[in-house]
Amino acid sequence: MAVPKSLKANPLIVGLDVDTRERALRLVQELSDQVGAFKIGPRLIHRYGESLVRDIAGQAPVFVDCKFFDIPSTMVAAVKASFDSGATLVTVHAQAGREALAELAKLEKSLNQDRPFQILCVTMLTSFSPETLPPVLKSQSIREHVKSLANLVKDSGLTGIVCSGEELVDLQGQGFYLVTPGIRLPLEKAGDQKRVMGPAEALAQGASALVVARPIIEATNPRKAAQEYAVEILKQQK
Ligand code: C5P
């Protein structure tokens, strides 16, 4: 529903995919003037919980990426707990269905009375390729799944979506806030990501924000790596 101005100005979200609080906070300190938000997921949340979200939120918006997928009341409670600990963006699975998403839309609206807060609905993980899709999902292409999940998100009253670069073309221009992981500069390794795209291309195709983790946090000089992304992003914003 709403993201902070700092994230609108700088759409680079750095994924803190590390295991220790010290390493996470060092990256935050090193990069906070280079990025729009930091993303933390279960590997840090399960170790350090609310206190780490709070510490990072004191320096930059925090994206809690735990991809909640549960019954509606449990999802609502989990998203509310993330908000209370200081998160600005939170992921849930779009596949949780209409009832859960509609409840979450109500929650998002009420939390935005307090401060900008955006729920992001994960469509299909960017590590899936047509070959690795779970058998139960093989009846449709990834693009078709993403399009129908995006329609479900919209009908439920939410606007935030996580999708790969390849699906941006189908979702752009419809009022969604589109967050795209699987972003790489030309010579970088894809790792386990199957559907990757460059930052400028993803923004040109309608991405609202980009998530980058390993190419920045595992670089010998993370600050320099983040700056390389910033240059590409600025080129596209001009
Ligand atoms: O290291 P890399 O840039 O591939 O990391 C991407 C980050 O985005 C990871 O933290 C991953 O969990 C997250 N993510 C993703 N695909 C999604 C949703 C989140 O890769 N659909």
Coordinates of N, CA and C and ligand atoms in Angstrom, one line a residue, residues 13-17 39-43 63 65 67 91 93 122-127 162-164 179-184 189-193 195-196 211-218 229, ligand 1:
I13 N 17.2 -3.2 -2.8 CA 17.1 -3.8 -1.5 C 18.2 -4.9 -1.4
V14 N 19.0 -4.8 -0.4 CA 20.1 -5.8 -0.2 C 19.6 -6.9 0.8
G15 N 19.7 -8.1 0.3 CA 19.3 -9.3 1.1 C 20.5 -9.6 2.1
L16 N 20.2 -9.6 3.4 CA 21.3 -9.9 4.3 C 21.2 -11.4 4.6
D17 N 21.6 -12.2 3.6 CA 21.6 -13.6 3.7 C 22.9 -14.1 4.4
K39 N 16.9 -6.6 3.5 CA 15.9 -7.7 3.6 C 16.6 -8.8 4.6
I40 N 15.8 -9.2 5.6 CA 16.2 -10.3 6.4 C 15.2 -11.4 6.4
G41 N 15.8 -12.7 6.4 CA 14.9 -13.8 6.3 C 15.0 -14.7 7.5
P42 N 14.5 -16.0 7.4 CA 14.5 -16.9 8.6 C 15.8 -17.1 9.2
R43 N 16.9 -17.2 8.4 CA 18.2 -17.6 9.0 C 18.7 -16.6 10.0
F63 N 12.9 -5.2 5.4 CA 12.0 -6.1 4.7 C 12.1 -7.5 5.4
D65 N 11.5 -11.1 5.2 CA 11.2 -12.1 4.1 C 11.0 -13.5 4.7
K67 N 8.1 -15.2 4.1 CA 7.2 -15.9 3.2 C 6.1 -16.7 3.9
T91 N 6.9 -10.4 3.4 CA 6.3 -11.3 2.4 C 5.4 -12.4 2.9
H93 N 2.9 -15.8 1.0 CA 2.7 -16.5 -0.3 C 1.3 -16.2 -0.8
V122 N 4.4 -13.3 -2.6 CA 5.3 -14.1 -3.4 C 4.5 -14.9 -4.4
T123 N 4.8 -14.8 -5.7 CA 4.1 -15.6 -6.7 C 4.8 -16.9 -6.9
M124 N 5.8 -17.0 -7.7 CA 6.6 -18.2 -7.9 C 8.0 -17.9 -7.6
L125 N 8.6 -18.8 -6.8 CA 10.0 -18.5 -6.4 C 10.9 -18.4 -7.7
T126 N 11.9 -17.5 -7.6 CA 12.7 -17.3 -8.8 C 13.7 -18.5 -9.0
S127 N 13.8 -19.4 -8.0 CA 14.7 -20.5 -8.2 C 14.0 -21.6 -9.0
V162 N 6.0 -10.1 -5.4 CA 7.3 -10.5 -5.7 C 7.3 -11.4 -7.0
C163 N 8.0 -11.0 -8.0 CA 8.0 -11.8 -9.2 C 9.4 -11.7 -9.8
S164 N 9.7 -12.7 -10.7 CA 11.0 -12.6 -11.4 C 11.0 -11.6 -12.5
V179 N 8.3 -6.2 -6.8 CA 9.7 -6.4 -6.2 C 10.3 -7.6 -6.9
T180 N 11.5 -7.4 -7.5 CA 12.1 -8.5 -8.3 C 13.4 -9.0 -7.8
P181 N 13.5 -10.2 -7.3 CA 14.8 -10.8 -7.0 C 15.4 -11.5 -8.2
G182 N 16.5 -12.1 -8.0 CA 17.1 -12.8 -9.2 C 17.8 -11.8 -10.1
I183 N 18.3 -10.7 -9.5 CA 19.0 -9.6 -10.3 C 20.5 -9.9 -10.4
R184 N 21.0 -9.7 -11.6 CA 22.5 -9.9 -11.7 C 23.1 -9.0 -12.7
K189 N 27.6 -14.6 -11.1 CA 27.1 -15.9 -11.1 C 25.6 -15.9 -10.8
A190 N 24.8 -16.8 -11.4 CA 23.3 -16.8 -11.1 C 23.1 -17.6 -9.8
G191 N 24.1 -18.5 -9.4 CA 23.8 -19.3 -8.2 C 22.6 -20.2 -8.5
D192 N 21.7 -20.4 -7.5 CA 20.6 -21.3 -7.7 C 19.4 -20.5 -8.4
Q193 N 19.6 -19.3 -8.8 CA 18.5 -18.5 -9.4 C 18.4 -19.0 -10.9
R195 N 15.7 -17.7 -13.1 CA 15.1 -16.6 -13.9 C 15.8 -15.3 -13.6
V196 N 16.9 -15.0 -14.1 CA 17.7 -13.8 -13.7 C 17.6 -12.7 -14.8
V211 N 15.8 -6.9 -5.6 CA 16.5 -7.5 -4.4 C 17.8 -8.2 -4.9
V212 N 18.9 -7.8 -4.3 CA 20.2 -8.4 -4.6 C 20.8 -8.9 -3.3
A213 N 21.3 -10.1 -3.2 CA 22.0 -10.6 -2.0 C 23.4 -11.0 -2.3
R214 N 23.6 -12.2 -2.8 CA 25.0 -12.7 -2.9 C 25.9 -11.9 -3.7
P215 N 25.5 -11.3 -4.8 CA 26.5 -10.5 -5.6 C 27.1 -9.3 -4.8
I216 N 26.3 -8.8 -3.8 CA 26.8 -7.7 -3.0 C 27.4 -8.2 -1.7
I217 N 26.7 -9.1 -1.0 CA 27.2 -9.4 0.4 C 28.4 -10.3 0.3
E218 N 28.6 -11.1 -0.8 CA 29.7 -12.0 -0.9 C 30.9 -11.4 -1.7
Y229 N 25.7 -1.5 -8.7 CA 24.2 -1.6 -9.0 C 23.6 -0.2 -9.0
Ligands
C5P1 O1 21.7 -14.0 -3.6 P1 20.5 -13.6 -4.5 O2 20.6 -12.2 -5.1 O3 20.1 -14.7 -5.5 O4 19.3 -13.6 -3.4 C1 18.0 -13.3 -3.7 C2 17.2 -13.1 -2.4 O5 15.8 -12.9 -2.7 C3 17.2 -14.3 -1.5 O6 17.3 -13.8 -0.1 C4 16.0 -15.1 -1.8 O7 15.5 -15.7 -0.6 C5 15.0 -13.9 -2.1 N1 13.9 -14.3 -3.0 C6 14.0 -14.9 -4.2 N2 12.9 -15.3 -5.0 C7 11.7 -15.0 -4.6 C8 11.5 -14.3 -3.3 C9 12.6 -14.0 -2.6 O8 15.2 -15.1 -4.6 N3 10.7 -15.3 -5.3

